[in-house]
Amino acid sequence: MTTSYFVLYAGSADDPMAFVDHYRSKHAPILSRWPGIRAITLHTPLVWSDPYSVRPSGLALAAQMTFDNPAALQRALASSERAEARTDFGTFPPFHGDVLHQAMTSEQLL
């Protein structure tokens, strides 16, 4: 099992491509310096259809940061690198919506 920290951007950006590009080219390098981080996965939406009635999440972007365990995540969240990431958040291209944070334990089933 691993621990993941998700940051979910529910809403829309004025310029979606610029928003994702900033995250990829400027924000992710800061995240990569968090102590104990093992992986960063950027999830971006795509056009899709489902034959069943489902409700799309409305996410503009989901970032997943992976750590070995909850203690490693806690160390990263208390780090100066985390503070730097929070400062960089203020430089993102305009985004309208909610930014949600969630820590979770991951269990690979397949």
PDB file of C-alpha atoms in Angstrom:
ATOM      1  CA  MET A   1       0.000   0.000   0.000  1.00  0.00           C
ATOM      2  CA  THR A   2       1.029   3.572  -0.660  1.00  0.00           C
ATOM      3  CA  THR A   3      -0.304   6.954   0.353  1.00  0.00           C
ATOM      4  CA  SER A   4      -1.533   9.453  -2.215  1.00  0.00           C
ATOM      5  CA  TYR A   5      -2.328  13.121  -1.868  1.00  0.00           C
ATOM      6  CA  PHE A   6      -4.818  14.357  -4.429  1.00  0.00           C
ATOM      7  CA  VAL A   7      -5.434  17.966  -5.390  1.00  0.00           C
ATOM      8  CA  LEU A   8      -8.630  18.218  -7.422  1.00  0.00           C
ATOM      9  CA  TYR A   9      -9.540  21.291  -9.442  1.00  0.00           C
ATOM     10  CA  ALA A  10     -13.339  21.200  -9.814  1.00  0.00           C
ATOM     11  CA  GLY A  11     -14.367  23.967 -12.167  1.00  0.00           C
ATOM     12  CA  SER A  12     -12.842  25.642 -15.199  1.00  0.00           C
ATOM     13  CA  ALA A  13      -9.880  27.757 -16.185  1.00  0.00           C
ATOM     14  CA  ASP A  14     -10.156  30.779 -18.467  1.00  0.00           C
ATOM     15  CA  ASP A  15      -7.474  29.151 -20.629  1.00  0.00           C
ATOM     16  CA  PRO A  16      -7.424  25.396 -19.898  1.00  0.00           C
ATOM     17  CA  MET A  17      -4.243  24.762 -21.909  1.00  0.00           C
ATOM     18  CA  ALA A  18      -2.329  27.542 -20.120  1.00  0.00           C
ATOM     19  CA  PHE A  19      -3.576  26.280 -16.762  1.00  0.00           C
ATOM     20  CA  VAL A  20      -2.352  22.723 -17.377  1.00  0.00           C
ATOM     21  CA  ASP A  21       0.890  23.997 -18.918  1.00  0.00           C
ATOM     22  CA  HIS A  22       1.623  26.087 -15.818  1.00  0.00           C
ATOM     23  CA  TYR A  23       0.939  23.104 -13.596  1.00  0.00           C
ATOM     24  CA  ARG A  24       3.155  20.850 -15.693  1.00  0.00           C
ATOM     25  CA  SER A  25       6.076  23.217 -16.297  1.00  0.00           C
ATOM     26  CA  LYS A  26       6.183  25.353 -13.130  1.00  0.00           C
ATOM     27  CA  HIS A  27       4.194  23.749 -10.308  1.00  0.00           C
ATOM     28  CA  ALA A  28       5.198  20.097 -10.767  1.00  0.00           C
ATOM     29  CA  PRO A  29       8.950  20.877 -10.522  1.00  0.00           C
ATOM     30  CA  ILE A  30       8.259  22.428  -7.102  1.00  0.00           C
ATOM     31  CA  LEU A  31       6.224  19.384  -6.066  1.00  0.00           C
ATOM     32  CA  SER A  32       9.038  17.102  -7.222  1.00  0.00           C
ATOM     33  CA  ARG A  33      11.237  18.575  -4.456  1.00  0.00           C
ATOM     34  CA  TRP A  34       8.823  17.618  -1.663  1.00  0.00           C
ATOM     35  CA  PRO A  35      10.681  15.310   0.718  1.00  0.00           C
ATOM     36  CA  GLY A  36       9.742  11.664   0.288  1.00  0.00           C
ATOM     37  CA  ILE A  37       7.668  12.113  -2.868  1.00  0.00           C
ATOM     38  CA  ARG A  38       7.763   9.022  -5.089  1.00  0.00           C
ATOM     39  CA  ALA A  39       5.598  10.025  -8.046  1.00  0.00           C
ATOM     40  CA  ILE A  40       3.485  12.829  -9.449  1.00  0.00           C
ATOM     41  CA  THR A  41       0.650  11.904 -11.781  1.00  0.00           C
ATOM     42  CA  LEU A  42      -1.286  14.579 -13.611  1.00  0.00           C
ATOM     43  CA  HIS A  43      -4.805  13.592 -14.673  1.00  0.00           C
ATOM     44  CA  THR A  44      -6.467  15.789 -17.303  1.00  0.00           C
ATOM     45  CA  PRO A  45      -9.994  15.427 -18.696  1.00  0.00           C
ATOM     46  CA  LEU A  46     -10.836  13.950 -22.051  1.00  0.00           C
ATOM     47  CA  VAL A  47     -13.990  13.739 -24.112  1.00  0.00           C
ATOM     48  CA  TRP A  48     -15.708  10.434 -23.408  1.00  0.00           C
ATOM     49  CA  SER A  49     -19.080   8.788 -23.433  1.00  0.00           C
ATOM     50  CA  ASP A  50     -20.616   6.050 -21.331  1.00  0.00           C
ATOM     51  CA  PRO A  51     -23.624   4.006 -22.404  1.00  0.00           C
ATOM     52  CA  TYR A  52     -24.884   4.255 -18.818  1.00  0.00           C
ATOM     53  CA  SER A  53     -26.183   7.340 -17.093  1.00  0.00           C
ATOM     54  CA  VAL A  54     -23.231   8.666 -15.095  1.00  0.00           C
ATOM     55  CA  ARG A  55     -22.467  12.097 -13.722  1.00  0.00           C
ATOM     56  CA  PRO A  56     -19.118  13.613 -14.793  1.00  0.00           C
ATOM     57  CA  SER A  57     -17.067  15.120 -11.956  1.00  0.00           C
ATOM     58  CA  GLY A  58     -16.435  18.490 -13.579  1.00  0.00           C
ATOM     59  CA  LEU A  59     -12.719  18.298 -12.813  1.00  0.00           C
ATOM     60  CA  ALA A  60     -10.412  20.511 -14.852  1.00  0.00           C
ATOM     61  CA  LEU A  61      -7.352  18.720 -13.457  1.00  0.00           C
ATOM     62  CA  ALA A  62      -6.441  16.179 -10.802  1.00  0.00           C
ATOM     63  CA  ALA A  63      -2.922  15.909  -9.411  1.00  0.00           C
ATOM     64  CA  GLN A  64      -1.828  12.808  -7.519  1.00  0.00           C
ATOM     65  CA  MET A  65       1.322  12.793  -5.415  1.00  0.00           C
ATOM     66  CA  THR A  66       2.443   9.412  -4.124  1.00  0.00           C
ATOM     67  CA  PHE A  67       4.372   8.664  -0.927  1.00  0.00           C
ATOM     68  CA  ASP A  68       5.499   5.468   0.803  1.00  0.00           C
ATOM     69  CA  ASN A  69       3.263   5.960   3.836  1.00  0.00           C
ATOM     70  CA  PRO A  70       1.202   8.525   5.805  1.00  0.00           C
ATOM     71  CA  ALA A  71       4.231   9.649   7.832  1.00  0.00           C
ATOM     72  CA  ALA A  72       6.128  10.538   4.645  1.00  0.00           C
ATOM     73  CA  LEU A  73       3.149  12.558   3.446  1.00  0.00           C
ATOM     74  CA  GLN A  74       2.959  14.425   6.765  1.00  0.00           C
ATOM     75  CA  ARG A  75       6.656  15.335   6.530  1.00  0.00           C
ATOM     76  CA  ALA A  76       6.121  16.675   3.000  1.00  0.00           C
ATOM     77  CA  LEU A  77       3.065  18.695   4.015  1.00  0.00           C
ATOM     78  CA  ALA A  78       5.085  20.384   6.781  1.00  0.00           C
ATOM     79  CA  SER A  79       8.041  21.185   4.507  1.00  0.00           C
ATOM     80  CA  SER A  80       9.277  24.491   3.134  1.00  0.00           C
ATOM     81  CA  GLU A  81       8.771  23.023  -0.343  1.00  0.00           C
ATOM     82  CA  ARG A  82       5.045  22.725   0.421  1.00  0.00           C
ATOM     83  CA  ALA A  83       5.025  26.396   1.407  1.00  0.00           C
ATOM     84  CA  GLU A  84       6.712  27.216  -1.906  1.00  0.00           C
ATOM     85  CA  ALA A  85       4.020  25.268  -3.778  1.00  0.00           C
ATOM     86  CA  ARG A  86       1.297  27.213  -1.944  1.00  0.00           C
ATOM     87  CA  THR A  87       2.972  30.473  -2.972  1.00  0.00           C
ATOM     88  CA  ASP A  88       3.152  29.314  -6.598  1.00  0.00           C
ATOM     89  CA  PHE A  89      -0.576  28.546  -6.516  1.00  0.00           C
ATOM     90  CA  GLY A  90      -1.120  32.309  -6.435  1.00  0.00           C
ATOM     91  CA  THR A  91       0.540  32.611  -9.862  1.00  0.00           C
ATOM     92  CA  PHE A  92      -1.710  30.081 -11.639  1.00  0.00           C
ATOM     93  CA  PRO A  93      -3.705  31.299 -14.655  1.00  0.00           C
ATOM     94  CA  PRO A  94      -7.282  32.234 -13.661  1.00  0.00           C
ATOM     95  CA  PHE A  95      -9.357  29.298 -12.388  1.00  0.00           C
ATOM     96  CA  HIS A  96     -12.976  29.377 -11.267  1.00  0.00           C
ATOM     97  CA  GLY A  97     -14.185  26.667  -8.946  1.00  0.00           C
ATOM     98  CA  ASP A  98     -13.129  24.664  -5.951  1.00  0.00           C
ATOM     99  CA  VAL A  99      -9.710  23.245  -5.165  1.00  0.00           C
ATOM    100  CA  LEU A 100     -10.066  20.128  -3.032  1.00  0.00           C
ATOM    101  CA  HIS A 101      -7.330  18.256  -1.175  1.00  0.00           C
ATOM    102  CA  GLN A 102      -7.573  14.634  -0.073  1.00  0.00           C
ATOM    103  CA  ALA A 103      -5.069  12.163   1.359  1.00  0.00           C
ATOM    104  CA  MET A 104      -5.824   8.500   0.702  1.00  0.00           C
ATOM    105  CA  THR A 105      -4.290   5.084   1.105  1.00  0.00           C
ATOM    106  CA  SER A 106      -3.966   3.165  -2.155  1.00  0.00           C
ATOM    107  CA  GLU A 107      -4.439  -0.547  -2.573  1.00  0.00           C
ATOM    108  CA  GLN A 108      -3.647  -2.017  -6.007  1.00  0.00           C
ATOM    109  CA  LEU A 109      -6.265  -4.661  -6.824  1.00  0.00           C
ATOM    110  CA  LEU A 110      -5.260  -5.548 -10.382  1.00  0.00           C
TER     111      LEU A 110
END
